[in-house]
Coordinates of N, CA, C and O in Angstrom, one line a residue:
X1 N -39.1 71.9 -2.8 CA -38.0 71.7 -3.5 C -36.5 71.6 -2.7 O -36.4 72.3 -1.8
X2 N -35.7 70.6 -3.0 CA -34.7 70.3 -2.2 C -33.5 71.4 -2.2 O -33.1 71.8 -3.2
X3 N -33.1 72.1 -1.0 CA -32.1 73.1 -1.0 C -30.7 72.7 -1.4 O -30.3 73.4 -2.3
X4 N -30.5 71.4 -1.2 CA -29.1 71.0 -1.6 C -29.1 70.9 -3.2 O -27.9 71.4 -3.7
X5 N -30.1 70.5 -3.6 CA -30.2 70.3 -5.2 C -30.2 71.6 -5.9 O -29.4 72.1 -6.9
X6 N -30.8 72.7 -5.2 CA -30.8 74.0 -5.8 C -29.6 74.6 -5.6 O -29.1 75.4 -6.5
X7 N -28.8 74.5 -4.6 CA -27.7 75.1 -4.2 C -26.5 74.5 -5.2 O -25.6 75.2 -5.6
X8 N -26.4 73.2 -5.3 CA -25.3 72.5 -5.6 C -25.5 72.0 -7.3 O -24.5 71.9 -8.0
X9 N -26.6 71.6 -7.7 CA -26.9 71.0 -9.0 C -27.4 72.2 -10.0 O -26.8 72.3 -11.1
X10 N -28.3 73.0 -9.5 CA -28.6 74.1 -10.5 C -27.7 74.9 -11.1 O -27.9 75.2 -12.3
X11 N -26.8 75.6 -10.3 CA -25.8 76.4 -10.8 C -25.0 75.6 -11.8 O -24.5 76.3 -13.0
X12 N -24.7 74.4 -11.8 CA -23.8 73.7 -12.8 C -24.7 73.5 -14.0 O -24.1 73.6 -15.1
X13 N -25.9 73.4 -13.9 CA -26.8 73.2 -15.2 C -27.0 74.6 -15.9 O -27.1 74.7 -17.2
X14 N -27.2 75.5 -15.2 CA -27.4 76.9 -15.8 C -26.2 77.3 -16.5 O -26.2 78.1 -17.4
X15 N -25.1 76.8 -16.0 CA -23.9 77.3 -16.6 C -23.4 76.7 -17.9 O -22.7 77.1 -18.6
X16 N -24.4 75.6 -18.3 CA -24.1 74.9 -19.7 C -24.4 75.9 -20.8 O -25.3 76.6 -20.8
X17 N -23.2 76.1 -21.5 CA -23.3 76.9 -22.9 C -23.4 76.1 -24.2 O -22.4 75.3 -24.3
X18 N -24.5 76.1 -24.7 CA -24.5 75.2 -25.8 C -23.7 75.9 -27.0 O -23.7 77.1 -27.1
X19 N -23.0 75.1 -27.9 CA -22.4 75.4 -28.8 C -23.1 75.3 -30.3 O -23.8 74.4 -30.4
X20 N -23.0 76.1 -31.4 CA -23.7 76.0 -32.6 C -23.1 74.7 -33.1 O -22.1 74.2 -33.0
X21 N -24.2 73.9 -33.9 CA -24.0 72.8 -34.4 C -23.0 73.0 -35.6 O -23.0 73.8 -36.4
X22 N -22.0 72.2 -36.0 CA -21.1 72.2 -37.0 C -21.4 71.1 -38.0 O -20.6 70.3 -38.3
X23 N -22.5 71.2 -38.5 CA -23.0 70.3 -39.2 C -23.1 70.7 -40.8 O -23.8 71.8 -41.2
X24 N -22.4 70.0 -41.6 CA -22.6 70.3 -43.1 C -24.0 70.2 -43.6 O -24.4 71.1 -44.6
X25 N -24.6 69.3 -43.3 CA -26.0 69.2 -43.6 C -26.9 70.3 -43.1 O -27.6 70.7 -44.2
X26 N -26.8 70.8 -41.8 CA -27.4 72.1 -41.4 C -27.0 73.2 -42.3 O -28.0 74.1 -42.8
X27 N -25.9 73.3 -42.6 CA -25.4 74.4 -43.5 C -25.9 74.4 -45.0 O -26.6 75.4 -45.5
X28 N -25.9 73.2 -45.4 CA -26.6 73.1 -46.9 C -28.1 73.5 -46.8 O -28.6 73.9 -47.8
X29 N -28.6 73.1 -45.6 CA -30.2 73.4 -45.4 C -30.4 74.9 -45.1 O -31.6 75.4 -45.1
X30 N -29.4 75.7 -44.9 CA -29.4 77.1 -44.5 C -30.1 77.2 -43.0 O -30.7 78.1 -42.6
X31 N -29.8 76.2 -42.1 CA -30.4 76.1 -40.9 C -29.1 76.2 -39.8 O -28.0 75.9 -40.1
X32 N -29.4 76.9 -38.7 CA -28.6 77.1 -37.5 C -29.3 76.5 -36.4 O -30.3 76.8 -36.2
X33 N -28.4 75.6 -35.7 CA -29.0 74.9 -34.4 C -27.8 74.9 -33.6 O -26.8 74.9 -33.9
X34 N -28.4 75.0 -32.1 CA -27.5 74.7 -31.4 C -27.0 73.0 -31.5 O -28.0 72.3 -31.6
X35 N -25.8 72.8 -30.9 CA -25.6 71.4 -30.9 C -26.1 70.9 -29.7 O -25.6 70.9 -28.5
X36 N -27.2 69.8 -29.7 CA -27.6 69.1 -28.7 C -26.4 68.3 -28.0 O -26.6 68.1 -26.8
X37 N -25.7 67.6 -28.9 CA -24.5 66.8 -28.4 C -23.5 67.7 -27.5 O -23.1 67.1 -26.4
X38 N -23.3 69.0 -27.7 CA -22.5 69.6 -26.7 C -23.2 69.7 -25.6 O -22.5 69.9 -24.5
X39 N -24.4 70.1 -25.5 CA -25.4 70.1 -24.1 C -25.1 68.7 -23.4 O -25.1 68.8 -22.2
X40 N -25.3 67.7 -24.1 CA -25.3 66.6 -23.5 C -24.1 66.2 -23.0 O -23.8 65.6 -21.7
X41 N -22.9 66.4 -23.6 CA -21.4 66.3 -23.1 C -21.3 67.2 -21.8 O -20.8 66.8 -20.7
X42 N -21.7 68.6 -21.8 CA -21.6 69.3 -20.9 C -22.4 68.9 -19.5 O -22.1 69.0 -18.4
X43 N -23.6 68.5 -19.8 CA -24.3 67.9 -18.7 C -23.7 66.7 -18.1 O -23.5 66.8 -16.8
X44 N -23.1 65.7 -18.8 CA -22.3 64.5 -18.4 C -21.2 65.2 -17.5 O -20.9 64.6 -16.4
X45 N -20.4 66.0 -17.9 CA -19.3 66.8 -17.2 C -19.7 67.2 -15.8 O -19.2 67.0 -14.7
X46 N -20.8 68.0 -15.9 CA -21.4 68.7 -14.8 C -22.0 67.7 -13.7 O -21.8 68.0 -12.5
X47 N -22.9 66.7 -14.3 CA -23.4 65.7 -13.3 C -22.2 64.9 -12.6 O -22.4 64.6 -11.5
X48 N -21.3 64.8 -13.4 CA -20.0 64.0 -12.7 C -19.4 64.8 -11.4 O -19.2 64.5 -10.2
X49 N -19.3 66.3 -11.7 CA -18.8 67.4 -10.8 C -19.9 67.1 -9.6 O -19.4 67.2 -8.2
X50 N -21.1 67.1 -9.8 CA -22.3 67.2 -8.8 C -22.1 65.9 -7.8 O -22.0 66.2 -6.8
X51 N -21.9 64.8 -8.5 CA -22.0 63.5 -7.7 C -20.6 63.6 -6.8 O -20.6 62.9 -5.7
X52 N -19.8 64.0 -7.2 CA -18.4 64.1 -6.5 C -18.7 65.2 -5.3 O -18.2 64.7 -4.3
X53 N -19.4 66.3 -5.4 CA -19.7 67.0 -4.3 C -20.6 66.2 -3.3 O -20.5 66.3 -2.1
X54 N -21.6 65.7 -3.8 CA -22.4 64.7 -3.1 C -21.7 63.6 -2.1 O -22.0 63.6 -1.0
X55 N -20.7 63.1 -2.9 CA -19.7 62.0 -2.0 C -19.0 62.8 -1.0 O -19.0 62.5 0.1
X56 N -18.4 64.0 -1.5 CA -17.8 64.8 -0.5 C -18.5 65.1 0.7 O -18.0 65.2 1.7
X57 N -19.8 65.5 0.5 CA -20.7 66.0 1.7 C -21.4 64.8 2.3 O -22.2 65.1 3.2
X58 N -21.1 63.7 2.1 CA -21.5 62.5 2.9 C -20.6 62.1 3.7 O -19.5 62.5 4.0
X59 N -20.7 61.0 4.4 CA -20.2 60.4 5.4 C -19.0 59.6 4.7 O -17.9 59.1 5.2
X60 N -19.1 59.2 3.5 CA -18.1 58.6 2.7 C -16.7 59.5 2.5 O -16.9 60.6 2.5
X61 N -15.6 58.7 2.2 CA -14.3 59.7 2.1 C -14.0 59.8 0.6 O -13.8 58.7 -0.1
X62 N -14.2 61.0 0.0 CA -14.0 61.4 -1.3 C -12.5 61.2 -1.6 O -11.8 62.1 -1.0
X63 N -11.8 60.3 -2.3 CA -10.4 60.1 -2.3 C -9.8 61.0 -3.5 O -8.6 60.8 -3.6
X64 N -10.6 61.7 -4.2 CA -10.1 62.4 -5.3 C -10.5 64.0 -5.1 O -10.6 64.6 -6.1
X65 N -10.6 64.5 -3.9 CA -10.9 66.0 -3.7 C -9.9 66.8 -4.1 O -10.1 67.8 -4.7
X66 N -8.4 66.3 -4.1 CA -7.4 67.1 -4.3 C -6.8 66.8 -5.7 O -6.3 67.8 -6.3
X67 N -7.0 65.6 -6.2 CA -6.6 65.3 -7.3 C -7.2 64.1 -7.9 O -7.6 63.1 -7.3
X68 N -7.8 64.2 -9.3 CA -8.6 63.2 -10.0 C -7.8 62.5 -10.9 O -8.3 62.0 -11.9
X69 N -6.5 62.4 -10.8 CA -5.7 61.7 -11.7 C -5.0 60.6 -11.2 O -4.5 60.7 -10.0
X70 N -4.8 59.5 -11.9 CA -3.7 58.2 -11.3 C -3.1 57.9 -12.6 O -3.4 58.1 -13.6
X71 N -1.7 57.5 -12.3 CA -0.9 57.1 -13.3 C -1.3 55.4 -13.6 O -1.3 54.7 -12.6
X72 N -1.5 55.1 -14.8 CA -1.8 53.8 -15.2 C -0.8 53.5 -16.4 O -0.9 54.1 -17.4
X73 N 0.1 52.4 -16.3 CA 0.9 52.0 -17.4 C 1.7 53.3 -18.0 O 1.6 53.5 -19.2
X74 N 2.1 54.2 -17.1 CA 2.9 55.2 -17.5 C 2.0 56.5 -18.0 O 2.7 57.5 -18.6
X75 N 0.8 56.4 -18.1 CA -0.1 57.6 -18.6 C -1.0 58.1 -17.4 O -1.6 57.2 -16.7
X76 N -1.4 59.4 -17.4 CA -2.2 59.9 -16.5 C -3.7 59.6 -16.9 O -3.9 59.7 -18.0
X77 N -4.3 59.1 -16.1 CA -5.9 58.9 -16.3 C -6.6 59.6 -15.5 O -6.4 59.8 -14.1
X78 N -7.9 60.1 -16.0 CA -8.6 60.8 -15.2 C -9.5 59.9 -14.4 O -9.9 59.0 -14.9
X79 N -10.0 60.3 -13.2 CA -10.8 59.4 -12.2 C -12.1 60.1 -12.0 O -12.0 61.4 -11.7
X80 N -13.3 59.5 -12.3 CA -14.4 60.1 -12.2 C -14.9 60.2 -10.7 O -15.1 61.2 -10.1
X81 N -15.0 58.8 -10.0 CA -15.3 58.9 -8.7 C -14.5 57.7 -8.0 O -14.4 56.6 -8.5
X82 N -13.9 58.2 -6.8 CA -13.2 57.1 -6.1 C -13.3 57.5 -4.6 O -13.0 58.6 -4.1
X83 N -14.1 56.6 -3.8 CA -14.4 56.9 -2.5 C -14.3 55.7 -1.6 O -14.4 54.6 -2.2
X84 N -14.4 55.9 -0.3 CA -14.3 54.9 0.7 C -15.4 55.0 1.6 O -15.7 56.0 2.1
X85 N -16.1 53.8 1.7 CA -17.2 53.8 2.8 C -16.6 52.8 3.8 O -15.6 52.2 3.8
X86 N -17.5 52.4 4.9 CA -17.3 51.6 5.9 C -17.0 50.4 5.3 O -16.3 49.3 5.9
X87 N -17.8 50.0 4.2 CA -17.6 48.6 3.7 C -16.4 48.5 2.8 O -15.7 47.4 2.9
X88 N -16.1 49.3 1.9 CA -15.0 49.1 0.9 C -14.6 50.4 0.1 O -15.2 51.3 0.4
X89 N -13.6 50.4 -0.6 CA -13.3 51.4 -1.6 C -13.6 51.3 -3.0 O -13.5 50.1 -3.5
X90 N -14.3 52.2 -3.7 CA -14.8 52.0 -4.8 C -14.2 53.0 -5.8 O -13.8 54.0 -5.6
X91 N -14.2 52.6 -7.2 CA -13.8 53.4 -8.3 C -14.9 53.3 -9.2 O -15.4 52.3 -9.7
X92 N -15.7 54.3 -9.5 CA -16.7 54.4 -10.6 C -16.3 55.3 -11.6 O -15.9 56.3 -11.5
X93 N -16.7 54.7 -12.9 CA -16.6 55.6 -14.3 C -17.9 56.0 -14.4 O -18.9 55.0 -14.6
X94 N -18.2 57.3 -14.6 CA -19.5 57.8 -14.8 C -19.9 57.9 -16.2 O -19.1 58.2 -17.0
X95 N -21.0 57.1 -16.5 CA -21.5 57.3 -18.1 C -22.9 57.4 -18.2 O -23.7 56.9 -17.4
X96 N -23.3 58.4 -18.8 CA -24.8 58.6 -19.0 C -25.3 57.9 -20.2 O -26.4 58.1 -20.4
X97 N -24.5 57.2 -20.9 CA -25.1 56.4 -21.9 C -24.2 54.8 -22.2 O -22.9 55.0 -21.9
X98 N -24.6 53.8 -22.1 CA -23.9 52.6 -22.1 C -24.1 51.9 -23.3 O -23.6 50.7 -23.5
X99 N -24.5 52.7 -24.4 CA -24.5 52.0 -25.8 C -23.3 52.5 -26.5 O -23.4 53.3 -27.4
X100 N -22.3 51.6 -26.0 CA -21.2 51.8 -26.8 C -20.8 50.9 -28.0 O -21.5 49.8 -28.0
X101 N -20.1 51.2 -28.8 CA -19.7 50.0 -30.1 C -18.8 49.2 -29.2 O -18.2 49.4 -28.2
X102 N -18.5 48.0 -29.8 CA -17.9 47.0 -29.2 C -16.4 47.4 -28.9 O -15.9 46.9 -28.0
X103 N -15.7 48.0 -29.6 CA -14.5 48.4 -29.6 C -14.3 49.4 -28.2 O -13.5 49.3 -27.3
X104 N -15.4 50.3 -28.1 CA -15.3 51.3 -27.0 C -15.6 50.4 -25.6 O -15.0 50.9 -24.7
X105 N -16.5 49.5 -25.7 CA -16.9 48.8 -24.5 C -15.6 48.1 -23.9 O -15.3 48.2 -22.9
X106 N -14.8 47.4 -24.9 CA -13.5 46.9 -24.6 C -12.7 47.7 -23.9 O -12.0 47.4 -22.8
X107 N -12.5 48.9 -24.5 CA -11.7 49.8 -23.9 C -12.0 50.4 -22.6 O -11.0 50.5 -21.7
X108 N -13.2 50.7 -22.4 CA -13.8 51.2 -21.3 C -13.8 50.3 -20.1 O -13.5 50.4 -19.0
X109 N -14.1 48.8 -20.4 CA -13.8 48.0 -19.6 C -12.6 47.6 -19.0 O -12.2 47.5 -17.8
X110 N -11.6 47.6 -19.9 CA -10.2 47.7 -19.5 C -9.9 48.7 -18.7 O -9.0 48.5 -17.8
X111 N -10.2 50.0 -19.0 CA -9.8 51.2 -18.2 C -10.4 51.0 -16.6 O -9.7 51.2 -15.9
X112 N -11.5 50.5 -16.6 CA -12.2 50.3 -15.3 C -11.1 49.4 -14.4 O -10.9 49.7 -13.3
X113 N -10.8 48.4 -15.0 CA -9.8 47.3 -14.4 C -8.6 47.9 -14.0 O -8.0 47.7 -12.9
X114 N -8.1 48.6 -15.0 CA -6.6 49.2 -14.6 C -6.7 50.1 -13.8 O -5.8 50.3 -12.9
X115 N -7.9 51.2 -13.7 CA -7.9 52.2 -12.8 C -7.9 51.7 -11.5 O -7.6 52.1 -10.3
X116 N -9.0 50.7 -11.3 CA -9.2 50.0 -10.1 C -8.0 49.3 -9.4 O -7.8 49.8 -8.3
X117 N -7.1 48.7 -10.1 CA -6.0 48.3 -9.7 C -5.0 49.4 -9.3 O -4.4 49.2 -8.2
X118 N -4.9 50.3 -10.1 CA -4.0 51.5 -9.7 C -4.3 52.2 -8.6 O -3.7 52.8 -7.7
X119 N -5.6 52.2 -8.3 CA -6.0 52.9 -7.0 C -6.2 52.0 -5.8 O -6.5 52.4 -4.7
X120 N -5.9 50.8 -5.9 CA -6.2 49.6 -5.0 C -7.4 49.7 -4.2 O -7.8 49.4 -3.4
X121 N -8.5 49.8 -5.4 CA -9.8 50.0 -5.1 C -10.4 48.6 -4.9 O -9.9 47.7 -5.8
X122 N -11.4 48.1 -4.2 CA -11.9 46.9 -4.0 C -12.8 46.4 -5.0 O -13.1 45.4 -5.6
X123 N -13.5 47.5 -5.4 CA -14.6 47.5 -6.6 C -14.6 48.6 -7.6 O -14.2 49.6 -7.3
X124 N -14.4 48.3 -9.1 CA -14.6 49.2 -10.1 C -15.9 48.8 -10.9 O -16.2 47.8 -11.1
X125 N -16.4 49.9 -11.2 CA -17.7 49.7 -12.0 C -18.1 51.0 -12.7 O -17.6 51.9 -12.4
X126 N -19.1 50.9 -13.5 CA -19.8 52.0 -14.2 C -20.9 52.5 -13.3 O -21.5 51.8 -12.6
X127 N -21.0 53.9 -13.1 CA -22.0 54.5 -12.5 C -23.0 55.5 -13.4 O -22.4 56.2 -14.2
X128 N -24.2 55.1 -13.7 CA -25.0 55.9 -14.5 C -25.9 57.0 -13.7 O -26.9 56.3 -13.1
X129 N -25.4 58.1 -13.7 CA -26.1 59.1 -12.7 C -27.5 59.6 -13.3 O -28.1 60.5 -12.6
X130 N -27.9 59.1 -14.3 CA -29.2 59.4 -15.1 C -30.4 58.4 -14.9 O -31.3 58.5 -15.8
X131 N -30.0 57.2 -14.3 CA -31.0 56.2 -14.0 C -31.1 55.7 -12.4 O -30.0 55.7 -12.0
X132 N -32.1 55.3 -12.3 CA -32.5 54.7 -10.9 C -31.7 53.5 -10.7 O -31.0 53.3 -9.9
X133 N -32.2 52.5 -11.5 CA -31.5 51.3 -11.7 C -31.3 50.8 -13.1 O -32.1 51.3 -14.0
X134 N -30.3 50.1 -13.1 CA -29.7 49.6 -14.5 C -30.9 48.7 -15.1 O -31.1 47.7 -14.4
X135 N -31.2 48.7 -16.3 CA -32.1 47.8 -17.0 C -31.4 46.4 -17.0 O -30.1 46.3 -17.2
X136 N -32.3 45.2 -17.1 CA -31.7 43.8 -16.8 C -30.8 43.9 -18.0 O -29.8 43.0 -18.1
X137 N -31.2 44.1 -19.5 CA -30.3 43.9 -20.8 C -29.0 44.4 -20.4 O -27.9 43.8 -20.8
X138 N -28.9 45.8 -19.9 CA -27.4 46.5 -20.0 C -26.8 45.8 -18.8 O -25.4 45.4 -18.8
X139 N -27.5 45.3 -17.6 CA -26.7 44.7 -16.4 C -26.3 43.4 -16.9 O -25.0 42.9 -16.7
X140 N -27.0 42.6 -17.8 CA -26.6 41.4 -18.2 C -25.4 41.4 -19.1 O -24.4 40.7 -18.9
X141 N -25.5 42.4 -19.9 CA -24.5 42.6 -21.1 C -23.2 42.9 -20.5 O -22.0 42.5 -20.7
X142 N -23.1 43.8 -19.2 CA -21.8 44.2 -18.5 C -21.4 43.1 -17.7 O -20.3 42.8 -17.5
X143 N -22.4 42.6 -17.0 CA -21.9 41.6 -15.8 C -21.3 40.4 -16.5 O -20.4 39.7 -16.1
X144 N -21.8 40.0 -17.8 CA -21.2 38.9 -18.5 C -19.7 39.1 -18.8 O -19.0 38.2 -19.1
X145 N -19.3 40.4 -18.9 CA -18.0 40.8 -19.2 C -17.0 41.0 -18.0 O -16.2 41.6 -17.9
X146 N -17.8 40.8 -16.9 CA -17.0 40.9 -15.5 C -17.1 42.4 -14.8 O -16.3 42.7 -14.0
X147 N -17.9 43.0 -15.3 CA -18.1 44.7 -15.1 C -19.4 45.0 -14.3 O -20.4 44.5 -15.1
X148 N -19.6 45.4 -13.1 CA -20.5 45.9 -12.5 C -21.1 47.5 -13.1 O -20.4 48.1 -13.4
X149 N -22.5 47.5 -13.1 CA -23.0 48.6 -13.5 C -24.2 49.2 -12.5 O -24.8 48.3 -12.1
X150 N -24.0 50.4 -11.9 CA -24.9 50.8 -10.8 C -25.5 52.1 -11.2 O -25.0 52.8 -11.9
X151 N -26.8 52.4 -10.7 CA -27.5 53.4 -11.0 C -27.6 54.3 -9.7 O -26.9 54.0 -8.7
X152 N -28.4 55.3 -9.7 CA -28.5 56.3 -8.5 C -29.0 55.7 -7.2 O -28.3 55.9 -6.2
X153 N -29.8 54.7 -7.4 CA -30.5 54.2 -6.1 C -29.3 53.4 -5.3 O -29.2 53.5 -4.2
X154 N -28.5 52.7 -6.1 CA -27.3 51.9 -5.5 C -26.3 52.9 -4.9 O -26.1 52.7 -3.8
X155 N -26.1 54.0 -5.5 CA -25.1 54.8 -4.9 C -25.7 55.5 -3.7 O -24.9 55.7 -2.7
X156 N -27.0 56.0 -3.8 CA -27.6 56.4 -2.6 C -27.5 55.5 -1.3 O -27.6 55.9 -0.2
X157 N -27.6 54.3 -1.7 CA -27.6 53.2 -0.6 C -26.3 53.1 -0.1 O -26.0 52.7 1.2
X158 N -25.2 53.6 -0.6 CA -23.9 53.7 -0.2 C -23.6 54.8 0.7 O -22.4 54.9 1.3
X159 N -24.1 56.0 0.4 CA -23.7 57.3 0.9 C -24.9 57.9 1.5 O -26.1 57.5 1.2
X160 N -24.8 58.8 2.4 CA -25.9 59.6 3.1 C -26.0 60.8 2.5 O -25.5 62.0 2.9
X161 N -26.7 60.9 1.3 CA -26.9 62.2 0.5 C -28.0 63.0 1.2 O -28.7 62.5 1.9
X162 N -28.0 64.5 0.9 CA -28.9 65.3 1.5 C -30.3 65.5 0.5 O -30.9 66.4 0.6
X163 N -30.4 64.3 -0.3 CA -31.8 64.5 -1.0 C -32.0 62.9 -1.1 O -31.2 62.0 -1.0
X164 N -33.3 62.8 -1.4 CA -33.7 61.4 -2.1 C -33.7 61.2 -3.3 O -33.7 62.1 -4.2
X165 N -33.8 60.0 -3.8 CA -33.7 59.4 -5.1 C -35.1 60.2 -5.8 O -34.8 60.7 -7.0
X166 N -36.2 60.2 -5.3 CA -37.4 60.9 -5.9 C -37.0 62.3 -6.0 O -37.6 62.9 -7.0
X167 N -36.3 63.0 -5.2 CA -36.1 64.5 -5.2 C -35.3 64.9 -6.3 O -35.2 65.7 -7.0
X168 N -34.2 63.8 -6.5 CA -33.2 64.0 -7.4 C -33.7 63.9 -8.8 O -33.7 65.0 -9.6
X169 N -34.5 62.9 -9.0 CA -35.2 62.7 -10.5 C -36.3 63.7 -10.7 O -36.4 64.2 -11.9
X170 N -37.1 64.2 -9.8 CA -38.1 65.1 -9.9 C -37.3 66.4 -10.3 O -37.7 67.2 -11.3
X171 N -36.1 66.9 -9.7 CA -35.4 68.1 -10.0 C -34.9 67.9 -11.4 O -35.0 68.8 -12.1
X172 N -34.4 66.9 -11.9 CA -33.9 66.6 -13.2 C -35.1 67.0 -14.2 O -34.9 67.8 -15.1
X173 N -36.2 66.4 -13.9 CA -37.1 66.5 -14.9 C -38.0 67.8 -14.8 O -38.4 68.3 -15.8
X174 N -38.2 68.4 -13.6 CA -39.0 69.5 -13.5 C -38.2 70.8 -13.6 O -38.6 71.9 -13.8
X175 N -36.9 70.8 -13.1 CA -36.0 72.0 -13.0 C -35.0 72.0 -14.0 O -34.9 73.1 -14.8
X176 N -34.3 71.0 -14.2 CA -33.1 71.1 -15.2 C -33.7 70.7 -16.7 O -33.2 71.6 -17.4
X177 N -34.5 69.9 -16.8 CA -35.1 69.8 -18.4 C -35.3 71.1 -19.0 O -34.9 71.2 -20.0
X178 N -36.3 71.9 -18.3 CA -36.6 73.1 -19.0 C -35.5 74.0 -19.3 O -35.5 74.8 -20.3
X179 N -34.4 74.1 -18.4 CA -33.4 74.9 -18.8 C -32.5 74.5 -19.9 O -32.1 75.4 -20.7
X180 N -32.4 73.0 -19.9 CA -31.7 72.6 -21.1 C -32.4 72.6 -22.3 O -31.8 73.0 -23.4
X181 N -33.6 72.7 -22.3 CA -34.5 72.9 -23.4 C -34.5 74.1 -24.0 O -34.3 74.3 -25.2
X182 N -34.4 75.3 -23.1 CA -34.2 76.5 -23.5 C -32.9 76.8 -24.1 O -32.7 77.7 -24.9
X183 N -31.7 76.0 -23.7 CA -30.5 76.2 -24.5 C -30.4 75.4 -25.7 O -29.3 75.7 -26.4
X184 N -31.4 74.7 -26.0 CA -31.3 74.2 -27.3 C -31.4 72.6 -27.5 O -31.3 71.9 -28.5
X185 N -31.6 72.0 -26.1 CA -31.7 70.5 -26.2 C -32.8 70.0 -26.8 O -33.9 70.4 -26.6

């Protein structure tokens, strides 16, 4: 098992605390359940933190180590990933799910463009930290709107991480999945 993943990803996953579901349906049925949505949201936040650590620990220059906010049109916006490699400067919006409704897609795509410009990044894109490569359907959907979408394989090709793609996905399925299932996922 990869020591980097054990040291840096495992504690983030173990620290997830599931919240009780606030469902009227469950209440009516007399059932109490943990909110799987709260676990997935916490997972998304922590996997974003993890990938920022990976970027910081690589030869790429993580540009948001001190501050992950930028002003866009007079509002503070949170930045998921912003780093510089020998090739170019990237801004990535981390998403574990690309199935947005049409209004959310427009707003998210607009945010990527606005934040990219505010950061003077050469490329802005979505990063999906839970897939190796983006399926053709999603790639086409977003590329047709002028937005790139990348998976783990792409990011690992840009930075020198201390684990492989296979080690990462094996760790998620063999180590993280049982922990999250125990928490109610």
